[in-house]
Short mmCIF file of C-alpha atoms and ligand atoms in Angstrom, two decimals:
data_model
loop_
_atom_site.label_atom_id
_atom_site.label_comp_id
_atom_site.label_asym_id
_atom_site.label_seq_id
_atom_site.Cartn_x
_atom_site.Cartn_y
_atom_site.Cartn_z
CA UNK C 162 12.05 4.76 -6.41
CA UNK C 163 14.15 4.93 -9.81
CA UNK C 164 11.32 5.87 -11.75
CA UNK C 165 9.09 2.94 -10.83
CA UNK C 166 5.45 2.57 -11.18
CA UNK C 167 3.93 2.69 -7.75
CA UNK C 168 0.38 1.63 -6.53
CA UNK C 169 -1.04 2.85 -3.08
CA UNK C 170 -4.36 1.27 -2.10
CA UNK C 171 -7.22 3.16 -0.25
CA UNK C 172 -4.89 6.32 -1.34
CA UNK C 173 -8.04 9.02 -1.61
CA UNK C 174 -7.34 9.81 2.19
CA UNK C 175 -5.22 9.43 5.20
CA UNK C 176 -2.27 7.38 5.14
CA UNK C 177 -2.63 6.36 1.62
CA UNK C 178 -2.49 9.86 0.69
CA UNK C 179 0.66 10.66 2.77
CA UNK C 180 2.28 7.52 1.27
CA UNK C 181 1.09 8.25 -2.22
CA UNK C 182 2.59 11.81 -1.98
CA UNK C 183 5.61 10.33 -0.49
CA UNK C 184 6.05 7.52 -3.06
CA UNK C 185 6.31 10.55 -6.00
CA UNK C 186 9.18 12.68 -3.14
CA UNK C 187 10.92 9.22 -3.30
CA UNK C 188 11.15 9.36 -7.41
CA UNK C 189 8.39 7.20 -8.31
CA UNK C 190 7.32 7.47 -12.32
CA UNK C 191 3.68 7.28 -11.69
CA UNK C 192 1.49 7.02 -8.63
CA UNK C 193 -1.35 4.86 -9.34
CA UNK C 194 -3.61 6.30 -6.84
CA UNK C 195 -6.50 3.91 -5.67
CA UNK C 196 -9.46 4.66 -4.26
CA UNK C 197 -12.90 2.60 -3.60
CA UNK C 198 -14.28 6.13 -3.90
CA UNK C 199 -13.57 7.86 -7.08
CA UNK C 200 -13.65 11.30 -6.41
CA UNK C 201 -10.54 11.03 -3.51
CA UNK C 202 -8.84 8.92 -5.98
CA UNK C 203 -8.95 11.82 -8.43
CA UNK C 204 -8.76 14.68 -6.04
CA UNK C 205 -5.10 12.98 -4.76
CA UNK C 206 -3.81 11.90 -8.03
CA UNK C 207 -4.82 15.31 -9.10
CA UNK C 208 -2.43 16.22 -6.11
CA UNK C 209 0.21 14.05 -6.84
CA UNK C 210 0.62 15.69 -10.63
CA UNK C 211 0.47 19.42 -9.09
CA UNK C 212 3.53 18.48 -7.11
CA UNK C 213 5.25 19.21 -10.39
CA UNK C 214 8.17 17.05 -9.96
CA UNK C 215 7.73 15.24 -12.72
CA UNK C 216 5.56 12.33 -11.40
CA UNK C 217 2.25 11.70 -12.72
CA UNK C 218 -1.12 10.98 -10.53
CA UNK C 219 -3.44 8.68 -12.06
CA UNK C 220 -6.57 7.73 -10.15
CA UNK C 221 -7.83 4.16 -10.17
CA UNK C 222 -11.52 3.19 -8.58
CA UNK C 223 -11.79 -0.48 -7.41
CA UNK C 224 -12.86 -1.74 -4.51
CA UNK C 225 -9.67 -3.95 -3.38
CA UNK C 226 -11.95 -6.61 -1.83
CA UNK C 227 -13.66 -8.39 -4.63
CA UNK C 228 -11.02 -9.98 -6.89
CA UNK C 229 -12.93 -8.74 -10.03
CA UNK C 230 -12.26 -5.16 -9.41
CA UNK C 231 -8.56 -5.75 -8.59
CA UNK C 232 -7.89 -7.83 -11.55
CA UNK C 233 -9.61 -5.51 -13.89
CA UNK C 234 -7.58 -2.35 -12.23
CA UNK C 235 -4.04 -4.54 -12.54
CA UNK C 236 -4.99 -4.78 -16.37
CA UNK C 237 -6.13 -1.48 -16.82
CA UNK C 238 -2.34 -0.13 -15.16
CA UNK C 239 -0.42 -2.21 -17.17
CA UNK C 240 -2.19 -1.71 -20.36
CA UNK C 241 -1.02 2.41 -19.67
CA UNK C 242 1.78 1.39 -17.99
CA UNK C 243 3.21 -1.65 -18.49
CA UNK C 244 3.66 -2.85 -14.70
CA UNK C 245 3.43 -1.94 -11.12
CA UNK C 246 7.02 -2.46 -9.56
CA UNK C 247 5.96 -1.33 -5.79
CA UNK C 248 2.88 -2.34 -4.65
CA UNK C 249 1.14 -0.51 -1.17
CA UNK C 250 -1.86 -2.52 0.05
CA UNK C 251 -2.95 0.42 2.26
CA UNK C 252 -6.93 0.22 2.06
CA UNK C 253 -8.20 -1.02 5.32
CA UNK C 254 -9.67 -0.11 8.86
CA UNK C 255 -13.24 -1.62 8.05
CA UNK C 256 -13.14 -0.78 4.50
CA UNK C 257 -15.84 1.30 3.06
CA UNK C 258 -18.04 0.50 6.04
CA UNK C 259 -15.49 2.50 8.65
CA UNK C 260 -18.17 4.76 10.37
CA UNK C 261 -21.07 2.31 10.98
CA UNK C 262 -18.47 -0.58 11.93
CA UNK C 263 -15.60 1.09 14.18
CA UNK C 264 -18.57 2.57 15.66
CA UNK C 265 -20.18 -0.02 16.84
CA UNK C 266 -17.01 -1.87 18.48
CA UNK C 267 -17.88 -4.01 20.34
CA UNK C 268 -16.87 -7.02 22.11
CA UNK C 269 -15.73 -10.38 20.05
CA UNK C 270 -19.13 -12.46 21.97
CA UNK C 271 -20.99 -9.99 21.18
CA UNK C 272 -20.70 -10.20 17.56
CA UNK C 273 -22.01 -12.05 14.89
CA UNK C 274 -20.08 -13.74 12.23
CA UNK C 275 -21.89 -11.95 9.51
CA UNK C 276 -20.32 -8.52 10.51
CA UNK C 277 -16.76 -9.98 10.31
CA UNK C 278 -16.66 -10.12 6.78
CA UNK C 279 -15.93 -6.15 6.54
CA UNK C 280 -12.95 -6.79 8.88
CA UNK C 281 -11.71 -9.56 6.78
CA UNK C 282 -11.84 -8.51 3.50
CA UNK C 283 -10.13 -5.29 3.28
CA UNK C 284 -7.67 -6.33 5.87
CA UNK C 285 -6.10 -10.02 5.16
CA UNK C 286 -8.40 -11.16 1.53
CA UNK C 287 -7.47 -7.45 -0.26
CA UNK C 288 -3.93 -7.70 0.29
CA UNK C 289 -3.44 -10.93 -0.96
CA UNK C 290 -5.77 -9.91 -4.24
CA UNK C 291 -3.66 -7.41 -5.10
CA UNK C 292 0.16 -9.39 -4.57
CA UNK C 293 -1.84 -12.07 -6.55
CA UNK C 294 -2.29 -9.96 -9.35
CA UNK C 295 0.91 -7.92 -9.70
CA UNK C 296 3.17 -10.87 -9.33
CA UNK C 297 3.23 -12.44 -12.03
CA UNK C 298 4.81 -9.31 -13.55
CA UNK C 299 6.97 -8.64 -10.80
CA UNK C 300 8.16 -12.46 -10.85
CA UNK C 301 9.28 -11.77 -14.94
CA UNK C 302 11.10 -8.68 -14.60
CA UNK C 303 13.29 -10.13 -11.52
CA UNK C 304 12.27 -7.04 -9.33
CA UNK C 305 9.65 -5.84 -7.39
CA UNK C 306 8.23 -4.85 -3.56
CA UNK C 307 5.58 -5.12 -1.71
CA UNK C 308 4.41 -3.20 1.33
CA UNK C 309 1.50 -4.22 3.81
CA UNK C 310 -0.16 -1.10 5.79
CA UNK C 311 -0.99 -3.40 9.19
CA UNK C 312 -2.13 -2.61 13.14
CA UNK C 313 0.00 -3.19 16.04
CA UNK C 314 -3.10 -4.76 17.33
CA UNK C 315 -2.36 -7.63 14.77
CA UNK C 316 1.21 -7.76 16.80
CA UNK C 317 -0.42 -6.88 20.37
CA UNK C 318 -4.15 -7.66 20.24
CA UNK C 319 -6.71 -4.85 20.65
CA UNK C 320 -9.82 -5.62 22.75
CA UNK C 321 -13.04 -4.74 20.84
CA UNK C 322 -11.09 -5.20 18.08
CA UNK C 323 -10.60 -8.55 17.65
CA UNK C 324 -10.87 -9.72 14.01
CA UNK C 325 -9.38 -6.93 12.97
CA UNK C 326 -6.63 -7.94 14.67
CA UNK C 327 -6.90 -11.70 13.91
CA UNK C 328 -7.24 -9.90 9.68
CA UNK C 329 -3.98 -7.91 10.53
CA UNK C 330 -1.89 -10.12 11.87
CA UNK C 331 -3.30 -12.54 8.93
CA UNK C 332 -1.80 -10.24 6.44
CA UNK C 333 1.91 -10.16 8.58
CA UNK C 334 1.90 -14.04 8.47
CA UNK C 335 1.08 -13.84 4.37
CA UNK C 336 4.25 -11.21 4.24
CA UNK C 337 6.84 -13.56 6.38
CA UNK C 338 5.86 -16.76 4.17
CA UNK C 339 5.38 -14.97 0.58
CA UNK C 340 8.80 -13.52 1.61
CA UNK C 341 10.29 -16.50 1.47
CA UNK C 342 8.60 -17.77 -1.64
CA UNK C 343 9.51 -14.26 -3.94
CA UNK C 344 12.72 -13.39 -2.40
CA UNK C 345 14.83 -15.41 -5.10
CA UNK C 346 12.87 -13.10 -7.67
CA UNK C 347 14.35 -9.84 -6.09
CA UNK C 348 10.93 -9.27 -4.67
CA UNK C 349 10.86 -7.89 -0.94
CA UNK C 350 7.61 -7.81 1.18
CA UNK C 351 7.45 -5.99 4.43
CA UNK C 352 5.07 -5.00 7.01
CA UNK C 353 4.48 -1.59 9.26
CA UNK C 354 2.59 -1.50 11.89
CA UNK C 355 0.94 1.57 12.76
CA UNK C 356 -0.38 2.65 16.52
CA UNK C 357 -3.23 5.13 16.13
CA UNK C 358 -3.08 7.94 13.28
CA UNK C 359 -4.62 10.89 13.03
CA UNK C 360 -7.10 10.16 9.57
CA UNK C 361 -9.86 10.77 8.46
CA UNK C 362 -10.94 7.36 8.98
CA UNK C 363 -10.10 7.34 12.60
CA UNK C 364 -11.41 10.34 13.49
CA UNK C 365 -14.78 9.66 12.04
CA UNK C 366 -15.37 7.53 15.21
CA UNK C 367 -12.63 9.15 17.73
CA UNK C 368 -13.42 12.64 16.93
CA UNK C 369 -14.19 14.37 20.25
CA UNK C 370 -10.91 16.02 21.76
CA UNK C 371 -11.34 14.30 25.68
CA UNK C 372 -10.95 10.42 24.15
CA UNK C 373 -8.18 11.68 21.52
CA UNK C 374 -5.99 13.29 24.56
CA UNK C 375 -6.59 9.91 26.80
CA UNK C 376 -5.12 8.17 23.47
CA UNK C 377 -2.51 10.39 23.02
CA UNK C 378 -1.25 9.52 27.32
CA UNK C 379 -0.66 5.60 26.00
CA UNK C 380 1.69 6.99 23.49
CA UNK C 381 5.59 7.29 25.38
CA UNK C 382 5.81 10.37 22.64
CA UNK C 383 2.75 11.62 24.17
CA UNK C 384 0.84 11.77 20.63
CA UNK C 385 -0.93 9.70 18.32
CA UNK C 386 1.03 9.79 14.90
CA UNK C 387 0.26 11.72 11.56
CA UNK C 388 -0.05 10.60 8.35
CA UNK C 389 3.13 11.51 6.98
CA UNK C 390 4.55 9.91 10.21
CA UNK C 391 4.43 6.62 8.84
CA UNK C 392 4.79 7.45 4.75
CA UNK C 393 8.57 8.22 5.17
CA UNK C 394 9.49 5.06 5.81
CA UNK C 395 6.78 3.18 3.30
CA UNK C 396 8.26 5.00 0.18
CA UNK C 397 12.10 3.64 1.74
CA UNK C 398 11.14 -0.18 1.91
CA UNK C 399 9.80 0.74 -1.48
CA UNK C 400 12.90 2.11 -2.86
CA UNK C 401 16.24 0.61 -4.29
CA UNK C 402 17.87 1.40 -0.74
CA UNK C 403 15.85 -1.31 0.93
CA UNK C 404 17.11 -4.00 -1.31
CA UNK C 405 17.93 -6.79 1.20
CA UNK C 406 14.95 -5.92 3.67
CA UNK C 407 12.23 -8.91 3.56
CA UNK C 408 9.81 -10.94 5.71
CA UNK C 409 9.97 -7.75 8.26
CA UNK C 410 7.27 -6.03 10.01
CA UNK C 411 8.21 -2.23 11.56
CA UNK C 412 6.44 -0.07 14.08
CA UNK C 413 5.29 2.86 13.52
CA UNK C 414 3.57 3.56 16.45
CA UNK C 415 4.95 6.46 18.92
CA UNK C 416 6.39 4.07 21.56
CA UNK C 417 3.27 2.29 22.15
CA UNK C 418 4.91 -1.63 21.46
CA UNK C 419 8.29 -2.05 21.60
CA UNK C 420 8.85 -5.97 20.26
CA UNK C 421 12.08 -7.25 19.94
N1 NAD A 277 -5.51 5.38 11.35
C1 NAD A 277 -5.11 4.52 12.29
O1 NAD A 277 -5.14 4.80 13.52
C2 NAD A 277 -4.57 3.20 11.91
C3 NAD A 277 -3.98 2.42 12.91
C4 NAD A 277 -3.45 1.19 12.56
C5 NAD A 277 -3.49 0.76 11.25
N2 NAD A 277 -4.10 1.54 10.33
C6 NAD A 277 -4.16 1.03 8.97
O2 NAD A 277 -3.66 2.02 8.09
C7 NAD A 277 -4.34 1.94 6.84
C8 NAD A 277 -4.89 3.30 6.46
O3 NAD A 277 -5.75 3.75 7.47
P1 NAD A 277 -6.42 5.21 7.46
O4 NAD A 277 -6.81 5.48 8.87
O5 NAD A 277 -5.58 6.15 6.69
O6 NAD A 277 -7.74 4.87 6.64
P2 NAD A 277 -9.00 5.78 6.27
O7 NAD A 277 -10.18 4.95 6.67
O8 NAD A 277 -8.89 7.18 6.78
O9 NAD A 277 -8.88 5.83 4.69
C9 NAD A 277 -8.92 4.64 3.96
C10 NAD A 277 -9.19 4.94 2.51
O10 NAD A 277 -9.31 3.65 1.89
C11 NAD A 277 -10.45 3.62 1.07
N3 NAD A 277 -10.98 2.26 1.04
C12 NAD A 277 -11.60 1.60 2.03
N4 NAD A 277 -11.99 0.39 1.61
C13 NAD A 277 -11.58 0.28 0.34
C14 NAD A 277 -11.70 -0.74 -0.63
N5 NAD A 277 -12.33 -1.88 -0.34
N6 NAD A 277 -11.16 -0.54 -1.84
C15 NAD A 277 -10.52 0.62 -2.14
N7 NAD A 277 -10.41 1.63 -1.25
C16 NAD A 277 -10.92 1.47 -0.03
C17 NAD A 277 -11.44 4.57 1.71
O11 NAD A 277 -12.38 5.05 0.77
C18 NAD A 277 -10.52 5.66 2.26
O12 NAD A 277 -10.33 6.71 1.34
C19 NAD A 277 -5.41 0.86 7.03
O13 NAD A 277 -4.93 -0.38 6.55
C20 NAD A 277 -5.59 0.79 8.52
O14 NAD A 277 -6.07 -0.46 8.96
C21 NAD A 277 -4.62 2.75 10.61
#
């Protein structure tokens, strides 16, 4: 990442983390490690700095859904900083409120409009906070990339998980047409898709061994994936190598969808 400032959203656990630890592998400068919870934030970026490679951890709290927060966080980096070159809107799943909503999921009649708003928020609003707000900086020094952490079910559709998928494939539509608009700016923005992951997040509600082992027999590799399963190829579409990669959106997802 030729010394670049990197940002990972929702970094305090699970993918975030991988990718934040990956992002510093890659050669990042700093890894601006963000967290709605502050004591992940600091217990990774604490990480990051231990790796000893030169790369500094520094933990940022904000919660990516309220524009506020993001704007203030944005400021904050490049006050320290001066930028963020490679932006990772990571945070996600239903936000803070994972347990009690991917719990309860249930069918799209069956819910009420007030619960989508955790859905929609983290997933398609937070995303587009955060580009918002690094832009700008991005646009003025002619370089910059952005990567969105999506769901194949925003590709393939996931019962009982409808406007999560509606929010995910939201945030893959944003990519293709921001694409277009930044790419004369040297600015890429990509997409993966992940199948299921083994997190913290996930396992909170898919924790007991018999569903996980039904899961893993829809996967053609026969496992769901691991965090650092999908970070690998986050820190390359955020590094100088993936300089004329745009407006994509990869799987990461064991087999499960296979789109041309
Ligand atoms: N794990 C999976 O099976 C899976 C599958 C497909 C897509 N994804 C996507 O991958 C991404 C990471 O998922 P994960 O399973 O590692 O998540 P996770 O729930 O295990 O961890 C998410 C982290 O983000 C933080 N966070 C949540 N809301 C936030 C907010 N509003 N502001 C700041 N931080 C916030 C949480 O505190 C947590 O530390 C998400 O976008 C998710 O939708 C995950």
């Amino acid at each position: 990442m030729d010394e670049r400032v990197a940002l990972v959203t929702g970094a305090g656990q699970g993918v975030g983390r991988a990718i934040a630890l990956a992002s510093a592998r890659q050669g990042a400068r700093i890894v601006i490690v963000n967290d709605y919870v502050e004591e992940r934030a600091r217990r990774v970026a604490e990480e990051v700095t231990a790796m000893n490679i030169g790369v500094q951890g520094f933990p940022c709290q904000a919660d990516v859904t309220q524009w506020a927060e993001v704007s203030r966080m944005i400021k904050e980096v490049a006050d320290k900083f001066g930028s963020v070159d490679v932006l990772v809107n990571n945070a996600g799943n239903a936000g803070h409120a994972v347990a009690d909503v991917m719990g309860s999921s249930r069918e799209f009649v069956e819910t009420d409009p007030d619960d989508w708003d955790a859905w929609v928020d983290v997933n398609f609003l937070a995303p587009m906070y955060l580009a918002r707000a690094v832009l700008p900086h991005m646009i003025s020094q002619e370089w910059g990339r952005i990567i969105n952490v999506i769901s194949e079910a925003g590709r393939v559709g996931e019962p009982r998980l409808v406007v999560y998928s509606g929010a995910k494939a939201g945030t893959a539509g944003f990519s293709r047409a921001l694409a277009k608009e930044v790419g004369r700016h040297n600015i890429t923005v990509n997409c993966v898709a992940l199948g299921t992951i083994d997190t913290p997040g996930v396992s909170s509600v898919v924790g007991d061994s018999a569903l996980l082992k039904k899961m893993s027999a829809r996967y053609p590799l026969k496992r769901i994936g691991q965090p650092e399963d999908v970070a690998g190829l986050v820190a390359f579409l955020g590094s100088a190598d993936a300089s004329w990669i745009t407006g994509q959106t990869y799987g990461v997802n064991g087999g499960y969808a296979t789109l041309p």
